PDB file of N, CA, C and O in Angstrom:
ATOM      1  N   MET D   1     128.884  40.369  54.101  1.00 56.00           N
ATOM      2  CA  MET D   1     127.512  40.273  54.541  1.00 56.00           C
ATOM      3  C   MET D   1     126.962  41.636  54.958  1.00 56.00           C
ATOM      4  O   MET D   1     125.802  41.913  54.758  1.00 56.00           O
ATOM      5  N   SER D   2     127.797  42.483  55.537  1.00 75.00           N
ATOM      6  CA  SER D   2     127.309  43.794  55.957  1.00 75.00           C
ATOM      7  C   SER D   2     127.014  44.677  54.744  1.00 75.00           C
ATOM      8  O   SER D   2     126.163  45.551  54.815  1.00 75.00           O
ATOM      9  N   ASP D   3     127.736  44.452  53.632  1.00 83.00           N
ATOM     10  CA  ASP D   3     127.440  45.205  52.415  1.00 83.00           C
ATOM     11  C   ASP D   3     126.058  44.849  51.886  1.00 83.00           C
ATOM     12  O   ASP D   3     125.327  45.715  51.415  1.00 83.00           O
ATOM     13  N   ASP D   4     125.710  43.576  51.985  1.00 85.00           N
ATOM     14  CA  ASP D   4     124.386  43.131  51.551  1.00 85.00           C
ATOM     15  C   ASP D   4     123.299  43.735  52.441  1.00 85.00           C
ATOM     16  O   ASP D   4     122.264  44.188  51.952  1.00 85.00           O
ATOM     17  N   LEU D   5     123.571  43.751  53.740  1.00 87.00           N
ATOM     18  CA  LEU D   5     122.610  44.334  54.679  1.00 87.00           C
ATOM     19  C   LEU D   5     122.450  45.832  54.436  1.00 87.00           C
ATOM     20  O   LEU D   5     121.334  46.351  54.432  1.00 87.00           O
ATOM     21  N   SER D   6     123.552  46.525  54.220  1.00 88.00           N
ATOM     22  CA  SER D   6     123.456  47.966  53.979  1.00 88.00           C
ATOM     23  C   SER D   6     122.767  48.259  52.645  1.00 88.00           C
ATOM     24  O   SER D   6     122.051  49.250  52.522  1.00 88.00           O
ATOM     25  N   ALA D   7     122.951  47.391  51.660  1.00 88.00           N
ATOM     26  CA  ALA D   7     122.265  47.576  50.378  1.00 88.00           C
ATOM     27  C   ALA D   7     120.760  47.378  50.540  1.00 88.00           C
ATOM     28  O   ALA D   7     119.959  48.128  49.973  1.00 88.00           O
ATOM     29  N   ARG D   8     120.377  46.363  51.336  1.00 89.00           N
ATOM     30  CA  ARG D   8     118.936  46.150  51.575  1.00 89.00           C
ATOM     31  C   ARG D   8     118.339  47.297  52.377  1.00 89.00           C
ATOM     32  O   ARG D   8     117.223  47.732  52.109  1.00 89.00           O
ATOM     33  N   ARG D   9     119.082  47.794  53.354  1.00 90.00           N
ATOM     34  CA  ARG D   9     118.586  48.921  54.146  1.00 90.00           C
ATOM     35  C   ARG D   9     118.447  50.167  53.267  1.00 90.00           C
ATOM     36  O   ARG D   9     117.475  50.918  53.385  1.00 90.00           O
ATOM     37  N   ALA D  10     119.400  50.383  52.379  1.00 90.00           N
ATOM     38  CA  ALA D  10     119.335  51.539  51.479  1.00 90.00           C
ATOM     39  C   ALA D  10     118.142  51.418  50.532  1.00 90.00           C
ATOM     40  O   ALA D  10     117.467  52.419  50.244  1.00 90.00           O
ATOM     41  N   ALA D  11     117.867  50.215  50.058  1.00 89.00           N
ATOM     42  CA  ALA D  11     116.701  50.015  49.194  1.00 89.00           C
ATOM     43  C   ALA D  11     115.404  50.256  49.959  1.00 89.00           C
ATOM     44  O   ALA D  11     114.448  50.832  49.418  1.00 89.00           O
ATOM     45  N   TYR D  12     115.354  49.834  51.221  1.00 90.00           N
ATOM     46  CA  TYR D  12     114.169  50.048  52.055  1.00 90.00           C
ATOM     47  C   TYR D  12     113.936  51.550  52.268  1.00 90.00           C
ATOM     48  O   TYR D  12     112.817  52.042  52.128  1.00 90.00           O
ATOM     49  N   VAL D  13     115.000  52.272  52.586  1.00 91.00           N
ATOM     50  CA  VAL D  13     114.893  53.723  52.797  1.00 91.00           C
ATOM     51  C   VAL D  13     114.495  54.422  51.504  1.00 91.00           C
ATOM     52  O   VAL D  13     113.677  55.346  51.506  1.00 91.00           O
ATOM     53  N   ALA D  14     115.043  53.972  50.378  1.00 92.00           N
ATOM     54  CA  ALA D  14     114.683  54.573  49.082  1.00 92.00           C
ATOM     55  C   ALA D  14     113.216  54.333  48.762  1.00 92.00           C
ATOM     56  O   ALA D  14     112.542  55.211  48.207  1.00 92.00           O
ATOM     57  N   THR D  15     112.711  53.168  49.123  1.00 91.00           N
ATOM     58  CA  THR D  15     111.284  52.878  48.913  1.00 91.00           C
ATOM     59  C   THR D  15     110.416  53.823  49.727  1.00 91.00           C
ATOM     60  O   THR D  15     109.439  54.373  49.224  1.00 91.00           O
ATOM     61  N   ILE D  16     110.794  54.034  50.970  1.00 92.00           N
ATOM     62  CA  ILE D  16     110.009  54.916  51.843  1.00 92.00           C
ATOM     63  C   ILE D  16     110.082  56.363  51.348  1.00 92.00           C
ATOM     64  O   ILE D  16     109.068  57.064  51.316  1.00 92.00           O
ATOM     65  N   ARG D  17     111.258  56.804  50.943  1.00 92.00           N
ATOM     66  CA  ARG D  17     111.393  58.177  50.457  1.00 92.00           C
ATOM     67  C   ARG D  17     110.638  58.404  49.155  1.00 92.00           C
ATOM     68  O   ARG D  17     110.202  59.511  48.870  1.00 92.00           O
ATOM     69  N   GLY D  18     110.492  57.376  48.360  1.00 92.00           N
ATOM     70  CA  GLY D  18     109.802  57.513  47.082  1.00 92.00           C
ATOM     71  C   GLY D  18     108.283  57.473  47.190  1.00 92.00           C
ATOM     72  O   GLY D  18     107.587  57.804  46.232  1.00 92.00           O
ATOM     73  N   MET D  19     107.785  57.086  48.355  1.00 93.00           N
ATOM     74  CA  MET D  19     106.337  56.987  48.522  1.00 93.00           C
ATOM     75  C   MET D  19     105.685  58.372  48.492  1.00 93.00           C
ATOM     76  O   MET D  19     106.182  59.307  49.117  1.00 93.00           O
ATOM     77  N   HIS D  20     104.598  58.484  47.779  1.00 93.00           N
ATOM     78  CA  HIS D  20     103.770  59.702  47.728  1.00 93.00           C
ATOM     79  C   HIS D  20     104.580  60.923  47.291  1.00 93.00           C
ATOM     80  O   HIS D  20     104.399  62.025  47.793  1.00 93.00           O
ATOM     81  N   ARG D  21     105.464  60.718  46.341  1.00 94.00           N
ATOM     82  CA  ARG D  21     106.302  61.810  45.850  1.00 94.00           C
ATOM     83  C   ARG D  21     105.466  62.894  45.174  1.00 94.00           C
ATOM     84  O   ARG D  21     105.736  64.082  45.331  1.00 94.00           O
ATOM     85  N   LYS D  22     104.431  62.493  44.438  1.00 95.00           N
ATOM     86  CA  LYS D  22     103.594  63.480  43.748  1.00 95.00           C
ATOM     87  C   LYS D  22     102.838  64.357  44.747  1.00 95.00           C
ATOM     88  O   LYS D  22     102.721  65.567  44.563  1.00 95.00           O
ATOM     89  N   GLU D  23     102.330  63.745  45.812  1.00 95.00           N
ATOM     90  CA  GLU D  23     101.605  64.514  46.816  1.00 95.00           C
ATOM     91  C   GLU D  23     102.537  65.496  47.523  1.00 95.00           C
ATOM     92  O   GLU D  23     102.160  66.630  47.815  1.00 95.00           O
ATOM     93  N   ARG D  24     103.758  65.038  47.801  1.00 95.00           N
ATOM     94  CA  ARG D  24     104.738  65.931  48.427  1.00 95.00           C
ATOM     95  C   ARG D  24     105.062  67.113  47.541  1.00 95.00           C
ATOM     96  O   ARG D  24     105.125  68.257  47.998  1.00 95.00           O
ATOM     97  N   LEU D  25     105.273  66.847  46.273  1.00 96.00           N
ATOM     98  CA  LEU D  25     105.577  67.922  45.324  1.00 96.00           C
ATOM     99  C   LEU D  25     104.385  68.871  45.187  1.00 96.00           C
ATOM    100  O   LEU D  25     104.560  70.095  45.148  1.00 96.00           O
ATOM    101  N   LEU D  26     103.189  68.320  45.145  1.00 97.00           N
ATOM    102  CA  LEU D  26     101.995  69.154  45.061  1.00 97.00           C
ATOM    103  C   LEU D  26     101.850  70.035  46.308  1.00 97.00           C
ATOM    104  O   LEU D  26     101.492  71.210  46.211  1.00 97.00           O
ATOM    105  N   GLY D  27     102.156  69.494  47.475  1.00 96.00           N
ATOM    106  CA  GLY D  27     102.114  70.284  48.704  1.00 96.00           C
ATOM    107  C   GLY D  27     103.133  71.407  48.688  1.00 96.00           C
ATOM    108  O   GLY D  27     102.848  72.530  49.112  1.00 96.00           O
ATOM    109  N   PHE D  28     104.319  71.115  48.170  1.00 97.00           N
ATOM    110  CA  PHE D  28     105.356  72.149  48.075  1.00 97.00           C
ATOM    111  C   PHE D  28     104.938  73.254  47.118  1.00 97.00           C
ATOM    112  O   PHE D  28     105.071  74.443  47.429  1.00 97.00           O
ATOM    113  N   VAL D  29     104.402  72.872  45.969  1.00 97.00           N
ATOM    114  CA  VAL D  29     103.953  73.868  44.991  1.00 97.00           C
ATOM    115  C   VAL D  29     102.790  74.682  45.557  1.00 97.00           C
ATOM    116  O   VAL D  29     102.729  75.912  45.364  1.00 97.00           O
ATOM    117  N   ALA D  30     101.885  74.029  46.269  1.00 97.00           N
ATOM    118  CA  ALA D  30     100.760  74.751  46.878  1.00 97.00           C
ATOM    119  C   ALA D  30     101.262  75.778  47.889  1.00 97.00           C
ATOM    120  O   ALA D  30     100.757  76.907  47.935  1.00 97.00           O
ATOM    121  N   CYS D  31     102.252  75.409  48.685  1.00 98.00           N
ATOM    122  CA  CYS D  31     102.813  76.369  49.643  1.00 98.00           C
ATOM    123  C   CYS D  31     103.459  77.552  48.934  1.00 98.00           C
ATOM    124  O   CYS D  31     103.280  78.698  49.350  1.00 98.00           O
ATOM    125  N   LEU D  32     104.189  77.280  47.874  1.00 98.00           N
ATOM    126  CA  LEU D  32     104.818  78.378  47.129  1.00 98.00           C
ATOM    127  C   LEU D  32     103.778  79.308  46.509  1.00 98.00           C
ATOM    128  O   LEU D  32     103.897  80.539  46.594  1.00 98.00           O
ATOM    129  N   ILE D  33     102.755  78.741  45.890  1.00 98.00           N
ATOM    130  CA  ILE D  33     101.697  79.559  45.288  1.00 98.00           C
ATOM    131  C   ILE D  33     100.964  80.346  46.367  1.00 98.00           C
ATOM    132  O   ILE D  33     100.655  81.529  46.190  1.00 98.00           O
ATOM    133  N   GLY D  34     100.693  79.697  47.496  1.00 98.00           N
ATOM    134  CA  GLY D  34     100.025  80.383  48.597  1.00 98.00           C
ATOM    135  C   GLY D  34     100.823  81.560  49.119  1.00 98.00           C
ATOM    136  O   GLY D  34     100.269  82.626  49.406  1.00 98.00           O
ATOM    137  N   VAL D  35     102.134  81.393  49.225  1.00 97.00           N
ATOM    138  CA  VAL D  35     102.988  82.494  49.689  1.00 97.00           C
ATOM    139  C   VAL D  35     102.971  83.634  48.680  1.00 97.00           C
ATOM    140  O   VAL D  35     102.877  84.811  49.062  1.00 97.00           O
ATOM    141  N   LEU D  36     103.028  83.308  47.403  1.00 97.00           N
ATOM    142  CA  LEU D  36     102.995  84.368  46.389  1.00 97.00           C
ATOM    143  C   LEU D  36     101.664  85.117  46.406  1.00 97.00           C
ATOM    144  O   LEU D  36     101.638  86.349  46.308  1.00 97.00           O
ATOM    145  N   VAL D  37     100.571  84.392  46.557  1.00 97.00           N
ATOM    146  CA  VAL D  37      99.257  85.048  46.623  1.00 97.00           C
ATOM    147  C   VAL D  37      99.149  85.890  47.892  1.00 97.00           C
ATOM    148  O   VAL D  37      98.608  87.008  47.868  1.00 97.00           O
ATOM    149  N   LEU D  38      99.671  85.385  48.998  1.00 96.00           N
ATOM    150  CA  LEU D  38      99.634  86.131  50.252  1.00 96.00           C
ATOM    151  C   LEU D  38     100.454  87.416  50.153  1.00 96.00           C
ATOM    152  O   LEU D  38      99.992  88.481  50.569  1.00 96.00           O
ATOM    153  N   ILE D  39     101.637  87.330  49.593  1.00 97.00           N
ATOM    154  CA  ILE D  39     102.466  88.531  49.414  1.00 97.00           C
ATOM    155  C   ILE D  39     101.774  89.520  48.488  1.00 97.00           C
ATOM    156  O   ILE D  39     101.740  90.722  48.760  1.00 97.00           O
ATOM    157  N   TRP D  40     101.214  89.006  47.402  1.00 97.00           N
ATOM    158  CA  TRP D  40     100.489  89.869  46.467  1.00 97.00           C
ATOM    159  C   TRP D  40      99.320  90.560  47.168  1.00 97.00           C
ATOM    160  O   TRP D  40      99.101  91.760  47.008  1.00 97.00           O
ATOM    161  N   GLY D  41      98.563  89.819  47.965  1.00 95.00           N
ATOM    162  CA  GLY D  41      97.399  90.389  48.640  1.00 95.00           C
ATOM    163  C   GLY D  41      97.743  91.418  49.686  1.00 95.00           C
ATOM    164  O   GLY D  41      96.972  92.338  49.948  1.00 95.00           O
ATOM    165  N   ARG D  42      98.909  91.294  50.301  1.00 95.00           N
ATOM    166  CA  ARG D  42      99.275  92.234  51.363  1.00 95.00           C
ATOM    167  C   ARG D  42     100.129  93.399  50.888  1.00 95.00           C
ATOM    168  O   ARG D  42     100.117  94.460  51.506  1.00 95.00           O
ATOM    169  N   GLU D  43     100.872  93.222  49.834  1.00 94.00           N
ATOM    170  CA  GLU D  43     101.831  94.250  49.441  1.00 94.00           C
ATOM    171  C   GLU D  43     101.359  95.122  48.274  1.00 94.00           C
ATOM    172  O   GLU D  43     101.765  96.264  48.171  1.00 94.00           O
ATOM    173  N   VAL D  44     100.552  94.583  47.387  1.00 94.00           N
ATOM    174  CA  VAL D  44     100.107  95.342  46.219  1.00 94.00           C
ATOM    175  C   VAL D  44      98.863  96.142  46.605  1.00 94.00           C
ATOM    176  O   VAL D  44      97.912  95.597  47.171  1.00 94.00           O
ATOM    177  N   ALA D  45      98.870  97.423  46.277  1.00 92.00           N
ATOM    178  CA  ALA D  45      97.773  98.310  46.690  1.00 92.00           C
ATOM    179  C   ALA D  45      96.452  97.950  46.012  1.00 92.00           C
ATOM    180  O   ALA D  45      95.395  98.065  46.621  1.00 92.00           O
ATOM    181  N   GLY D  46      96.477  97.480  44.776  1.00 92.00           N
ATOM    182  CA  GLY D  46      95.238  97.198  44.062  1.00 92.00           C
ATOM    183  C   GLY D  46      94.768  95.762  44.168  1.00 92.00           C
ATOM    184  O   GLY D  46      93.847  95.343  43.466  1.00 92.00           O
ATOM    185  N   ALA D  47      95.360  94.981  45.049  1.00 93.00           N
ATOM    186  CA  ALA D  47      94.987  93.570  45.174  1.00 93.00           C
ATOM    187  C   ALA D  47      93.617  93.443  45.836  1.00 93.00           C
ATOM    188  O   ALA D  47      93.258  94.240  46.707  1.00 93.00           O
ATOM    189  N   PRO D  48      92.840  92.450  45.432  1.00 95.00           N
ATOM    190  CA  PRO D  48      91.527  92.268  46.048  1.00 95.00           C
ATOM    191  C   PRO D  48      91.641  91.824  47.506  1.00 95.00           C
ATOM    192  O   PRO D  48      92.668  91.296  47.936  1.00 95.00           O
ATOM    193  N   ALA D  49      90.577  92.022  48.243  1.00 94.00           N
ATOM    194  CA  ALA D  49      90.575  91.704  49.673  1.00 94.00           C
ATOM    195  C   ALA D  49      90.646  90.203  49.935  1.00 94.00           C
ATOM    196  O   ALA D  49      91.106  89.772  50.991  1.00 94.00           O
ATOM    197  N   TRP D  50      90.230  89.394  48.989  1.00 96.00           N
ATOM    198  CA  TRP D  50      90.226  87.943  49.189  1.00 96.00           C
ATOM    199  C   TRP D  50      91.583  87.298  48.980  1.00 96.00           C
ATOM    200  O   TRP D  50      91.780  86.118  49.284  1.00 96.00           O
ATOM    201  N   ALA D  51      92.565  88.041  48.481  1.00 95.00           N
ATOM    202  CA  ALA D  51      93.858  87.454  48.118  1.00 95.00           C
ATOM    203  C   ALA D  51      94.625  86.945  49.345  1.00 95.00           C
ATOM    204  O   ALA D  51      95.157  85.835  49.323  1.00 95.00           O
ATOM    205  N   ALA D  52      94.701  87.727  50.398  1.00 95.00           N
ATOM    206  CA  ALA D  52      95.473  87.314  51.578  1.00 95.00           C
ATOM    207  C   ALA D  52      94.860  86.086  52.262  1.00 95.00           C
ATOM    208  O   ALA D  52      95.583  85.123  52.542  1.00 95.00           O
ATOM    209  N   PRO D  53      93.546  86.058  52.531  1.00 96.00           N
ATOM    210  CA  PRO D  53      92.982  84.846  53.134  1.00 96.00           C
ATOM    211  C   PRO D  53      93.090  83.616  52.228  1.00 96.00           C
ATOM    212  O   PRO D  53      93.316  82.512  52.709  1.00 96.00           O
ATOM    213  N   THR D  54      92.974  83.821  50.923  1.00 97.00           N
ATOM    214  CA  THR D  54      93.116  82.702  49.990  1.00 97.00           C
ATOM    215  C   THR D  54      94.544  82.163  50.026  1.00 97.00           C
ATOM    216  O   THR D  54      94.747  80.945  49.992  1.00 97.00           O
ATOM    217  N   GLY D  55      95.509  83.042  50.096  1.00 97.00           N
ATOM    218  CA  GLY D  55      96.899  82.610  50.210  1.00 97.00           C
ATOM    219  C   GLY D  55      97.129  81.773  51.454  1.00 97.00           C
ATOM    220  O   GLY D  55      97.806  80.742  51.407  1.00 97.00           O
ATOM    221  N   LEU D  56      96.560  82.196  52.570  1.00 97.00           N
ATOM    222  CA  LEU D  56      96.687  81.417  53.804  1.00 97.00           C
ATOM    223  C   LEU D  56      96.023  80.053  53.684  1.00 97.00           C
ATOM    224  O   LEU D  56      96.551  79.046  54.177  1.00 97.00           O
ATOM    225  N   LEU D  57      94.874  79.993  53.039  1.00 97.00           N
ATOM    226  CA  LEU D  57      94.187  78.715  52.847  1.00 97.00           C
ATOM    227  C   LEU D  57      94.989  77.766  51.953  1.00 97.00           C
ATOM    228  O   LEU D  57      95.058  76.561  52.213  1.00 97.00           O
ATOM    229  N   VAL D  58      95.603  78.307  50.924  1.00 98.00           N
ATOM    230  CA  VAL D  58      96.402  77.472  50.025  1.00 98.00           C
ATOM    231  C   VAL D  58      97.647  76.959  50.747  1.00 98.00           C
ATOM    232  O   VAL D  58      98.028  75.788  50.586  1.00 98.00           O
ATOM    233  N   ILE D  59      98.263  77.790  51.561  1.00 98.00           N
ATOM    234  CA  ILE D  59      99.411  77.342  52.360  1.00 98.00           C
ATOM    235  C   ILE D  59      98.974  76.233  53.316  1.00 98.00           C
ATOM    236  O   ILE D  59      99.665  75.220  53.475  1.00 98.00           O
ATOM    237  N   GLY D  60      97.829  76.411  53.953  1.00 97.00           N
ATOM    238  CA  GLY D  60      97.307  75.376  54.849  1.00 97.00           C
ATOM    239  C   GLY D  60      97.036  74.065  54.130  1.00 97.00           C
ATOM    240  O   GLY D  60      97.304  72.983  54.660  1.00 97.00           O
ATOM    241  N   ALA D  61      96.519  74.153  52.904  1.00 97.00           N
ATOM    242  CA  ALA D  61      96.271  72.934  52.121  1.00 97.00           C
ATOM    243  C   ALA D  61      97.585  72.229  51.777  1.00 97.00           C
ATOM    244  O   ALA D  61      97.672  70.993  51.818  1.00 97.00           O
ATOM    245  N   GLY D  62      98.607  73.001  51.474  1.00 97.00           N
ATOM    246  CA  GLY D  62      99.917  72.406  51.193  1.00 97.00           C
ATOM    247  C   GLY D  62     100.484  71.684  52.407  1.00 97.00           C
ATOM    248  O   GLY D  62     101.012  70.573  52.300  1.00 97.00           O
ATOM    249  N   TRP D  63     100.360  72.286  53.582  1.00 97.00           N
ATOM    250  CA  TRP D  63     100.839  71.639  54.797  1.00 97.00           C
ATOM    251  C   TRP D  63     100.018  70.411  55.138  1.00 97.00           C
ATOM    252  O   TRP D  63     100.539  69.442  55.702  1.00 97.00           O
ATOM    253  N   ARG D  64      98.743  70.432  54.812  1.00 97.00           N
ATOM    254  CA  ARG D  64      97.934  69.230  55.040  1.00 97.00           C
ATOM    255  C   ARG D  64      98.408  68.075  54.173  1.00 97.00           C
ATOM    256  O   ARG D  64      98.399  66.931  54.598  1.00 97.00           O
ATOM    257  N   LEU D  65      98.806  68.385  52.952  1.00 96.00           N
ATOM    258  CA  LEU D  65      99.364  67.338  52.098  1.00 96.00           C
ATOM    259  C   LEU D  65     100.663  66.792  52.677  1.00 96.00           C
ATOM    260  O   LEU D  65     100.898  65.579  52.644  1.00 96.00           O
ATOM    261  N   PHE D  66     101.510  67.657  53.210  1.00 95.00           N
ATOM    262  CA  PHE D  66     102.728  67.188  53.860  1.00 95.00           C
ATOM    263  C   PHE D  66     102.400  66.267  55.039  1.00 95.00           C
ATOM    264  O   PHE D  66     103.018  65.214  55.215  1.00 95.00           O
ATOM    265  N   ALA D  67     101.435  66.662  55.853  1.00 96.00           N
ATOM    266  CA  ALA D  67     101.034  65.838  56.999  1.00 96.00           C
ATOM    267  C   ALA D  67     100.468  64.499  56.533  1.00 96.00           C
ATOM    268  O   ALA D  67     100.737  63.456  57.145  1.00 96.00           O
ATOM    269  N   TYR D  68      99.696  64.511  55.451  1.00 96.00           N
ATOM    270  CA  TYR D  68      99.143  63.278  54.895  1.00 96.00           C
ATOM    271  C   TYR D  68     100.258  62.316  54.493  1.00 96.00           C
ATOM    272  O   TYR D  68     100.209  61.120  54.789  1.00 96.00           O
ATOM    273  N   VAL D  69     101.290  62.841  53.847  1.00 96.00           N
ATOM    274  CA  VAL D  69     102.411  61.999  53.421  1.00 96.00           C
ATOM    275  C   VAL D  69     103.133  61.428  54.639  1.00 96.00           C
ATOM    276  O   VAL D  69     103.493  60.241  54.653  1.00 96.00           O
ATOM    277  N   ILE D  70     103.323  62.219  55.679  1.00 95.00           N
ATOM    278  CA  ILE D  70     103.999  61.741  56.878  1.00 95.00           C
ATOM    279  C   ILE D  70     103.189  60.623  57.528  1.00 95.00           C
ATOM    280  O   ILE D  70     103.742  59.589  57.932  1.00 95.00           O
ATOM    281  N   VAL D  71     101.882  60.793  57.616  1.00 96.00           N
ATOM    282  CA  VAL D  71     101.031  59.765  58.228  1.00 96.00           C
ATOM    283  C   VAL D  71     101.054  58.490  57.392  1.00 96.00           C
ATOM    284  O   VAL D  71     101.181  57.386  57.936  1.00 96.00           O
ATOM    285  N   ARG D  72     100.950  58.616  56.078  1.00 96.00           N
ATOM    286  CA  ARG D  72     100.966  57.429  55.219  1.00 96.00           C
ATOM    287  C   ARG D  72     102.297  56.691  55.298  1.00 96.00           C
ATOM    288  O   ARG D  72     102.330  55.465  55.314  1.00 96.00           O
ATOM    289  N   ARG D  73     103.397  57.420  55.335  1.00 94.00           N
ATOM    290  CA  ARG D  73     104.707  56.773  55.465  1.00 94.00           C
ATOM    291  C   ARG D  73     104.837  56.066  56.802  1.00 94.00           C
ATOM    292  O   ARG D  73     105.375  54.968  56.885  1.00 94.00           O
ATOM    293  N   THR D  74     104.360  56.712  57.865  1.00 94.00           N
ATOM    294  CA  THR D  74     104.434  56.109  59.186  1.00 94.00           C
ATOM    295  C   THR D  74     103.621  54.818  59.233  1.00 94.00           C
ATOM    296  O   THR D  74     104.072  53.816  59.792  1.00 94.00           O
ATOM    297  N   ARG D  75     102.449  54.830  58.645  1.00 95.00           N
ATOM    298  CA  ARG D  75     101.636  53.611  58.607  1.00 95.00           C
ATOM    299  C   ARG D  75     102.333  52.512  57.822  1.00 95.00           C
ATOM    300  O   ARG D  75     102.289  51.346  58.209  1.00 95.00           O
ATOM    301  N   TYR D  76     102.985  52.866  56.725  1.00 94.00           N
ATOM    302  CA  TYR D  76     103.691  51.867  55.928  1.00 94.00           C
ATOM    303  C   TYR D  76     104.840  51.253  56.719  1.00 94.00           C
ATOM    304  O   TYR D  76     105.027  50.039  56.727  1.00 94.00           O
ATOM    305  N   VAL D  77     105.600  52.097  57.409  1.00 92.00           N
ATOM    306  CA  VAL D  77     106.744  51.595  58.167  1.00 92.00           C
ATOM    307  C   VAL D  77     106.286  50.710  59.317  1.00 92.00           C
ATOM    308  O   VAL D  77     106.923  49.705  59.623  1.00 92.00           O
ATOM    309  N   ARG D  78     105.173  51.056  59.930  1.00 94.00           N
ATOM    310  CA  ARG D  78     104.667  50.224  61.028  1.00 94.00           C
ATOM    311  C   ARG D  78     104.167  48.872  60.538  1.00 94.00           C
ATOM    312  O   ARG D  78     104.302  47.883  61.238  1.00 94.00           O
ATOM    313  N   THR D  79     103.584  48.837  59.355  1.00 93.00           N
ATOM    314  CA  THR D  79     103.088  47.565  58.838  1.00 93.00           C
ATOM    315  C   THR D  79     104.148  46.776  58.085  1.00 93.00           C
ATOM    316  O   THR D  79     104.024  45.567  57.928  1.00 93.00           O
ATOM    317  N   HIS D  80     105.202  47.445  57.615  1.00 88.00           N
ATOM    318  CA  HIS D  80     106.294  46.804  56.887  1.00 88.00           C
ATOM    319  C   HIS D  80     107.642  47.206  57.490  1.00 88.00           C
ATOM    320  O   HIS D  80     108.409  47.941  56.858  1.00 88.00           O
ATOM    321  N   PRO D  81     107.950  46.735  58.693  1.00 89.00           N
ATOM    322  CA  PRO D  81     109.239  47.129  59.286  1.00 89.00           C
ATOM    323  C   PRO D  81     110.411  46.502  58.532  1.00 89.00           C
ATOM    324  O   PRO D  81     110.256  45.498  57.828  1.00 89.00           O
ATOM    325  N   PHE D  82     111.572  47.113  58.696  1.00 86.00           N
ATOM    326  CA  PHE D  82     112.770  46.598  58.027  1.00 86.00           C
ATOM    327  C   PHE D  82     113.159  45.271  58.671  1.00 86.00           C
ATOM    328  O   PHE D  82     113.299  45.161  59.882  1.00 86.00           O
ATOM    329  N   ASP D  83     113.303  44.258  57.839  1.00 81.00           N
ATOM    330  CA  ASP D  83     113.689  42.943  58.312  1.00 81.00           C
ATOM    331  C   ASP D  83     115.029  42.587  57.666  1.00 81.00           C
ATOM    332  O   ASP D  83     115.088  42.339  56.459  1.00 81.00           O
ATOM    333  N   PRO D  84     116.105  42.531  58.450  1.00 75.00           N
ATOM    334  CA  PRO D  84     117.401  42.245  57.853  1.00 75.00           C
ATOM    335  C   PRO D  84     117.513  40.824  57.310  1.00 75.00           C
ATOM    336  O   PRO D  84     118.386  40.548  56.504  1.00 75.00           O
ATOM    337  N   GLN D  85     116.623  39.924  57.692  1.00 75.00           N
ATOM    338  CA  GLN D  85     116.694  38.543  57.236  1.00 75.00           C
ATOM    339  C   GLN D  85     116.031  38.316  55.880  1.00 75.00           C
ATOM    340  O   GLN D  85     116.258  37.300  55.243  1.00 75.00           O
ATOM    341  N   SER D  86     115.179  39.246  55.467  1.00 67.00           N
ATOM    342  CA  SER D  86     114.458  39.013  54.200  1.00 67.00           C
ATOM    343  C   SER D  86     115.246  39.423  52.999  1.00 67.00           C
ATOM    344  O   SER D  86     116.207  40.095  53.016  1.00 67.00           O
TER     345      SER D  86
END
């Protein structure tokens, strides 16, 4: 019986981890691009003046996506708690 319970719990956790995977990946890519633009804007002598602030904005947008995913997952868990009887 505990194997069945652990299998259901693992499926529940897998469902939660799989939620909003595209948004999470997009946030990660946005952070990486933002860091590259920020480094380019600060380290390269011929870089335009808008590069560093744009890099910071893109990093901020990526973190906002991460926060969005955390809030959405939290709302899902609160409305659909794990029920070992189901």
